[in-house]
Amino acid sequence: MENKKLWVVAAPAIFTRFTTFGTGVISQAFIGHIGSKELAAFALVFTVFLRFAQGILLGMANGLETLCGQAYGAKQYDMLGIYLQRGWIVSLVASFLLLPIFIFTGPILKALGQDDQEIADMAETMALWFIPIVFSFIVSYTCQMYLQAQSKNMIVAYLAAAALSIHLFLSWLLTMKYKFGIIGAMVSNVLAFWIPNAGQLLFVTCGGCPQTWTGFSTLAFKDLWPVFKLSVSSGAMLCLEVWYNTVLILLTGNMKNAEVEIDALSICLNISGWELMISLGFMAAARINFFLSVRIANELGSGNSKAAKFSIATTVTTSISIGFVLFVFFLLYRGRIAYLFTESRDVVSTVAHLSPLLAFSILLNSVQPVLSGVAVGSGWQSTVAYVNLGSYYLIGVPIGIVLGYVYNMQVEGVWIGMLIGVFVQTIILIIITCKTDWDKQVSIAQKRVNRPVLARPNPLPSTELTDVGPGRAGP
């Protein structure tokens, strides 16, 4: 029964993740056939700057996911629409604050050590095309969190499939047939991100969610501070994960033969990203997000701690099984898939050399995101943020720098250090999950969703909505 519940939501969620992630991969594939410098510039902006913004906005949307999931489990349906509107407000403010990094991409890259002037200048021009994509995340992530809490993610899957098909056709038409180059690829990219958003907004506001959407309300502007705090904690938790790969790209950009190394590494990270979408699909119920966190949030909100624990065991087992199959697959096929992204033999050779590390990354990706989903569903975002900070940046990055630069292992050494950080984080999350008192988490969740300050026009004197970790007192 639990597997049926899992696949009913996770299957369309996985498909949605694949198609959404595939939008960037398709653009990268077409740009890679335009030229290697163009591919390196796109990889820098996409992996460093867009993922930076994506991490913040997706992470902040995870705070909405916790609130919507637990409110739906507690049958407080009217609050989901209010939470969605609050999510729009918080994300819009964050998006405006992110604009300078896309406007000043060139100087930022040079300050970070990018020596190739041509790549930096090309990245600066390309970054301006990513600004409308950043604003697309406001609608995309918040609507997905809102819909996944209600297990209504099939509409998102349909829209994502349509957008991917259009993107593939337009990319070929504008870059290969009519030779518009980078401009053609980026126009198609922007449209691919915004087409699903229009469909999601129409679905939500035009009768697709009659129980939870009752129209726009001034309540959305009340009690924003507690929601903002939870969103910031969620953002910090996820950003520390997303930026981890960004650090890997930045460190690689300062090495010898950086153009080939960045191209090869970006291909490996994209392949790893495809597998990560499966785990995120199990965590999600429709980005940027988590199936398991919805199951946990729903069960905690409804007071069922045993079901929450069983959901964790079932989902982890399924995700690991799929991850192991893909682990073996990429060990066997090594660098052959790289030809989808490039025609450079040097890049393909480097990808083949990095394939064992890619395979181990895929195996870890089948466990770590699912455990993070437990944190999102339970509201432990701030606890996991500290875990990520320690394991990634106090352990993984320093080891990677020593192996890559001191022992001259180059990108391979940096990646090994990063994998060690992910392994440490995974072990800590396993320990936290196993030692959690789930009956206490039920009590915490029910206090959160029943707080009058979040649900009434005339709130009682506010007590802050705080993130809670295992064993800590509730708000």
Short mmCIF file of N, CA and C in Angstrom, two decimals, residues 341-448:
data_model
loop_
_atom_site.label_atom_id
_atom_site.label_comp_id
_atom_site.label_asym_id
_atom_site.label_seq_id
_atom_site.Cartn_x
_atom_site.Cartn_y
_atom_site.Cartn_z
N PHE A 341 26.96 15.52 -25.75
CA PHE A 341 27.18 16.91 -25.36
C PHE A 341 28.30 17.59 -26.12
N THR A 342 29.20 16.83 -26.69
CA THR A 342 30.38 17.44 -27.30
C THR A 342 30.95 16.54 -28.39
N GLU A 343 31.73 17.14 -29.28
CA GLU A 343 32.44 16.38 -30.30
C GLU A 343 33.95 16.34 -30.01
N SER A 344 34.35 16.98 -28.90
CA SER A 344 35.77 17.06 -28.55
C SER A 344 36.24 15.75 -27.93
N ARG A 345 37.26 15.14 -28.54
CA ARG A 345 37.81 13.89 -28.02
C ARG A 345 38.49 14.10 -26.66
N ASP A 346 39.09 15.27 -26.47
CA ASP A 346 39.74 15.55 -25.19
C ASP A 346 38.71 15.58 -24.06
N VAL A 347 37.57 16.23 -24.31
CA VAL A 347 36.52 16.30 -23.30
C VAL A 347 35.96 14.91 -23.01
N VAL A 348 35.73 14.12 -24.07
CA VAL A 348 35.20 12.76 -23.90
C VAL A 348 36.17 11.90 -23.10
N SER A 349 37.45 12.04 -23.39
CA SER A 349 38.47 11.27 -22.66
C SER A 349 38.47 11.64 -21.18
N THR A 350 38.34 12.94 -20.88
CA THR A 350 38.30 13.38 -19.48
C THR A 350 37.05 12.86 -18.77
N VAL A 351 35.91 12.87 -19.47
CA VAL A 351 34.67 12.34 -18.89
C VAL A 351 34.84 10.86 -18.56
N ALA A 352 35.45 10.10 -19.48
CA ALA A 352 35.67 8.67 -19.25
C ALA A 352 36.55 8.45 -18.02
N HIS A 353 37.56 9.30 -17.86
CA HIS A 353 38.46 9.18 -16.71
C HIS A 353 37.73 9.47 -15.40
N LEU A 354 36.74 10.38 -15.45
CA LEU A 354 36.01 10.76 -14.24
C LEU A 354 34.80 9.85 -13.97
N SER A 355 34.52 8.93 -14.87
CA SER A 355 33.30 8.11 -14.74
C SER A 355 33.19 7.31 -13.44
N PRO A 356 34.27 6.72 -12.90
CA PRO A 356 34.12 6.04 -11.61
C PRO A 356 33.63 6.96 -10.50
N LEU A 357 34.15 8.21 -10.48
CA LEU A 357 33.68 9.17 -9.49
C LEU A 357 32.22 9.53 -9.74
N LEU A 358 31.86 9.64 -11.03
CA LEU A 358 30.46 9.91 -11.38
C LEU A 358 29.55 8.80 -10.87
N ALA A 359 29.99 7.54 -11.02
CA ALA A 359 29.18 6.41 -10.58
C ALA A 359 28.97 6.44 -9.07
N PHE A 360 30.02 6.75 -8.30
CA PHE A 360 29.88 6.83 -6.85
C PHE A 360 29.00 8.02 -6.44
N SER A 361 29.08 9.12 -7.20
CA SER A 361 28.20 10.26 -6.93
C SER A 361 26.75 9.85 -7.10
N ILE A 362 26.48 9.09 -8.13
CA ILE A 362 25.12 8.63 -8.41
C ILE A 362 24.61 7.75 -7.27
N LEU A 363 25.48 6.88 -6.75
CA LEU A 363 25.07 6.00 -5.66
C LEU A 363 24.73 6.80 -4.41
N LEU A 364 25.56 7.80 -4.08
CA LEU A 364 25.28 8.64 -2.92
C LEU A 364 24.03 9.49 -3.13
N ASN A 365 23.80 9.92 -4.37
CA ASN A 365 22.62 10.73 -4.68
C ASN A 365 21.31 9.97 -4.48
N SER A 366 21.39 8.65 -4.46
CA SER A 366 20.17 7.87 -4.26
C SER A 366 19.75 7.81 -2.80
N VAL A 367 20.64 8.23 -1.90
CA VAL A 367 20.34 8.17 -0.46
C VAL A 367 20.18 9.57 0.13
N GLN A 368 21.18 10.43 -0.13
CA GLN A 368 21.24 11.73 0.54
C GLN A 368 20.00 12.61 0.32
N PRO A 369 19.47 12.76 -0.91
CA PRO A 369 18.31 13.64 -1.09
C PRO A 369 17.07 13.14 -0.36
N VAL A 370 16.94 11.82 -0.27
CA VAL A 370 15.77 11.26 0.41
C VAL A 370 15.80 11.61 1.89
N LEU A 371 16.99 11.53 2.48
CA LEU A 371 17.11 11.89 3.89
C LEU A 371 16.87 13.39 4.10
N SER A 372 17.27 14.20 3.13
CA SER A 372 16.96 15.62 3.21
C SER A 372 15.45 15.85 3.13
N GLY A 373 14.77 14.99 2.37
CA GLY A 373 13.32 15.07 2.30
C GLY A 373 12.65 14.84 3.64
N VAL A 374 13.23 13.96 4.45
CA VAL A 374 12.73 13.75 5.81
C VAL A 374 12.81 15.06 6.59
N ALA A 375 13.94 15.77 6.42
CA ALA A 375 14.13 17.03 7.14
C ALA A 375 13.10 18.07 6.74
N VAL A 376 12.82 18.17 5.42
CA VAL A 376 11.85 19.15 4.94
C VAL A 376 10.46 18.84 5.47
N GLY A 377 10.07 17.56 5.41
CA GLY A 377 8.75 17.18 5.89
C GLY A 377 8.58 17.38 7.37
N SER A 378 9.67 17.31 8.12
CA SER A 378 9.60 17.41 9.57
C SER A 378 9.89 18.82 10.08
N GLY A 379 10.42 19.69 9.22
CA GLY A 379 10.72 21.05 9.63
C GLY A 379 12.05 21.21 10.32
N TRP A 380 13.04 20.35 9.96
CA TRP A 380 14.35 20.43 10.59
C TRP A 380 15.36 21.23 9.75
N GLN A 381 14.89 22.10 8.92
CA GLN A 381 15.78 22.72 7.94
C GLN A 381 17.02 23.36 8.55
N SER A 382 16.85 24.05 9.67
CA SER A 382 18.01 24.73 10.26
C SER A 382 19.03 23.73 10.79
N THR A 383 18.55 22.59 11.32
CA THR A 383 19.46 21.55 11.82
C THR A 383 20.31 21.00 10.68
N VAL A 384 19.65 20.69 9.56
CA VAL A 384 20.38 20.13 8.42
C VAL A 384 21.30 21.17 7.79
N ALA A 385 20.94 22.44 7.88
CA ALA A 385 21.82 23.50 7.36
C ALA A 385 23.18 23.45 8.07
N TYR A 386 23.17 23.26 9.39
CA TYR A 386 24.43 23.15 10.13
C TYR A 386 25.20 21.89 9.73
N VAL A 387 24.47 20.79 9.54
CA VAL A 387 25.11 19.54 9.11
C VAL A 387 25.79 19.74 7.75
N ASN A 388 25.08 20.38 6.82
CA ASN A 388 25.64 20.62 5.49
C ASN A 388 26.86 21.53 5.55
N LEU A 389 26.78 22.56 6.38
CA LEU A 389 27.91 23.49 6.50
C LEU A 389 29.16 22.76 6.97
N GLY A 390 29.01 21.92 7.99
CA GLY A 390 30.17 21.21 8.53
C GLY A 390 30.72 20.16 7.60
N SER A 391 29.84 19.30 7.07
CA SER A 391 30.31 18.17 6.26
C SER A 391 30.80 18.61 4.89
N TYR A 392 30.14 19.59 4.28
CA TYR A 392 30.54 20.04 2.96
C TYR A 392 31.73 20.98 2.98
N TYR A 393 31.62 22.05 3.79
CA TYR A 393 32.57 23.15 3.69
C TYR A 393 33.70 23.10 4.70
N LEU A 394 33.53 22.36 5.78
CA LEU A 394 34.62 22.21 6.74
C LEU A 394 35.37 20.90 6.55
N ILE A 395 34.77 19.97 5.81
CA ILE A 395 35.42 18.68 5.56
C ILE A 395 35.67 18.47 4.06
N GLY A 396 34.60 18.48 3.25
CA GLY A 396 34.71 18.15 1.84
C GLY A 396 35.58 19.10 1.04
N VAL A 397 35.29 20.40 1.12
CA VAL A 397 36.04 21.38 0.32
C VAL A 397 37.52 21.42 0.68
N PRO A 398 37.90 21.51 1.98
CA PRO A 398 39.34 21.51 2.30
C PRO A 398 40.07 20.26 1.81
N ILE A 399 39.44 19.09 1.96
CA ILE A 399 40.08 17.86 1.48
C ILE A 399 40.25 17.92 -0.04
N GLY A 400 39.21 18.42 -0.73
CA GLY A 400 39.28 18.53 -2.18
C GLY A 400 40.38 19.47 -2.63
N ILE A 401 40.55 20.60 -1.94
CA ILE A 401 41.60 21.55 -2.30
C ILE A 401 42.99 20.94 -2.10
N VAL A 402 43.16 20.23 -0.99
CA VAL A 402 44.46 19.60 -0.71
C VAL A 402 44.78 18.55 -1.77
N LEU A 403 43.80 17.68 -2.08
CA LEU A 403 44.04 16.62 -3.07
C LEU A 403 44.23 17.21 -4.47
N GLY A 404 43.44 18.22 -4.81
CA GLY A 404 43.49 18.77 -6.16
C GLY A 404 44.71 19.62 -6.44
N TYR A 405 45.10 20.44 -5.45
CA TYR A 405 46.17 21.41 -5.68
C TYR A 405 47.50 20.98 -5.04
N VAL A 406 47.46 20.54 -3.79
CA VAL A 406 48.71 20.16 -3.10
C VAL A 406 49.26 18.86 -3.67
N TYR A 407 48.38 17.85 -3.84
CA TYR A 407 48.82 16.56 -4.39
C TYR A 407 48.67 16.49 -5.90
N ASN A 408 48.28 17.60 -6.52
CA ASN A 408 48.22 17.74 -7.98
C ASN A 408 47.33 16.67 -8.65
N MET A 409 46.23 16.32 -8.00
CA MET A 409 45.28 15.37 -8.60
C MET A 409 44.25 16.09 -9.46
N GLN A 410 44.34 17.42 -9.55
CA GLN A 410 43.47 18.23 -10.40
C GLN A 410 41.99 18.01 -10.06
N VAL A 411 41.15 17.98 -11.09
CA VAL A 411 39.69 17.91 -10.85
C VAL A 411 39.30 16.61 -10.14
N GLU A 412 40.06 15.54 -10.39
CA GLU A 412 39.77 14.27 -9.74
C GLU A 412 39.91 14.38 -8.23
N GLY A 413 40.96 15.06 -7.77
CA GLY A 413 41.18 15.23 -6.34
C GLY A 413 40.11 16.09 -5.69
N VAL A 414 39.73 17.18 -6.40
CA VAL A 414 38.66 18.04 -5.87
C VAL A 414 37.36 17.25 -5.71
N TRP A 415 37.04 16.45 -6.71
CA TRP A 415 35.80 15.68 -6.68
C TRP A 415 35.81 14.63 -5.57
N ILE A 416 36.96 13.99 -5.35
CA ILE A 416 37.06 13.00 -4.27
C ILE A 416 36.77 13.67 -2.92
N GLY A 417 37.33 14.86 -2.72
CA GLY A 417 37.07 15.59 -1.48
C GLY A 417 35.59 15.90 -1.32
N MET A 418 34.95 16.31 -2.41
CA MET A 418 33.53 16.63 -2.36
C MET A 418 32.70 15.39 -2.02
N LEU A 419 33.09 14.24 -2.58
CA LEU A 419 32.37 12.99 -2.30
C LEU A 419 32.49 12.61 -0.82
N ILE A 420 33.66 12.85 -0.26
CA ILE A 420 33.85 12.57 1.16
C ILE A 420 32.90 13.41 2.00
N GLY A 421 32.73 14.68 1.62
CA GLY A 421 31.79 15.55 2.33
C GLY A 421 30.37 15.04 2.25
N VAL A 422 29.94 14.60 1.05
CA VAL A 422 28.58 14.06 0.89
C VAL A 422 28.40 12.79 1.73
N PHE A 423 29.44 11.95 1.77
CA PHE A 423 29.37 10.71 2.55
C PHE A 423 29.20 11.02 4.04
N VAL A 424 29.98 11.98 4.54
CA VAL A 424 29.88 12.36 5.96
C VAL A 424 28.48 12.90 6.26
N GLN A 425 27.96 13.76 5.37
CA GLN A 425 26.62 14.32 5.57
C GLN A 425 25.56 13.22 5.60
N THR A 426 25.69 12.24 4.71
CA THR A 426 24.72 11.14 4.64
C THR A 426 24.72 10.33 5.93
N ILE A 427 25.90 10.03 6.46
CA ILE A 427 25.99 9.26 7.70
C ILE A 427 25.34 10.01 8.86
N ILE A 428 25.59 11.33 8.93
CA ILE A 428 25.01 12.12 10.02
C ILE A 428 23.48 12.16 9.91
N LEU A 429 22.96 12.31 8.69
CA LEU A 429 21.51 12.33 8.51
C LEU A 429 20.88 10.99 8.86
N ILE A 430 21.57 9.90 8.57
CA ILE A 430 21.07 8.57 8.94
C ILE A 430 20.96 8.45 10.46
N ILE A 431 22.00 8.92 11.15
CA ILE A 431 22.00 8.86 12.62
C ILE A 431 20.87 9.71 13.19
N ILE A 432 20.69 10.93 12.67
CA ILE A 432 19.63 11.82 13.15
C ILE A 432 18.26 11.19 12.93
N THR A 433 18.05 10.63 11.75
CA THR A 433 16.75 10.03 11.43
C THR A 433 16.46 8.83 12.32
N CYS A 434 17.47 8.00 12.56
CA CYS A 434 17.27 6.79 13.38
C CYS A 434 16.99 7.14 14.84
N LYS A 435 17.55 8.25 15.32
CA LYS A 435 17.39 8.61 16.73
C LYS A 435 16.21 9.54 17.00
N THR A 436 15.44 9.86 15.97
CA THR A 436 14.34 10.81 16.12
C THR A 436 13.17 10.18 16.87
N ASP A 437 12.59 10.94 17.77
CA ASP A 437 11.35 10.55 18.46
C ASP A 437 10.19 11.03 17.59
N TRP A 438 9.60 10.14 16.80
CA TRP A 438 8.58 10.54 15.84
C TRP A 438 7.26 10.91 16.50
N ASP A 439 6.99 10.38 17.67
CA ASP A 439 5.79 10.80 18.39
C ASP A 439 5.90 12.28 18.78
N LYS A 440 7.11 12.69 19.17
CA LYS A 440 7.32 14.10 19.50
C LYS A 440 7.19 14.97 18.25
N GLN A 441 7.66 14.46 17.10
CA GLN A 441 7.54 15.22 15.86
C GLN A 441 6.07 15.42 15.47
N VAL A 442 5.22 14.43 15.76
CA VAL A 442 3.78 14.57 15.52
C VAL A 442 3.22 15.73 16.33
N SER A 443 3.62 15.79 17.61
CA SER A 443 3.15 16.87 18.48
C SER A 443 3.61 18.23 17.97
N ILE A 444 4.86 18.30 17.51
CA ILE A 444 5.40 19.56 16.99
C ILE A 444 4.66 19.99 15.74
N ALA A 445 4.42 19.04 14.82
CA ALA A 445 3.73 19.36 13.57
C ALA A 445 2.32 19.88 13.83
N GLN A 446 1.62 19.24 14.78
CA GLN A 446 0.25 19.64 15.04
C GLN A 446 0.19 21.01 15.72
N LYS A 447 1.18 21.32 16.54
CA LYS A 447 1.24 22.67 17.12
C LYS A 447 1.46 23.71 16.03
N ARG A 448 2.31 23.36 15.03
CA ARG A 448 2.62 24.31 13.98
C ARG A 448 1.37 24.63 13.15
#
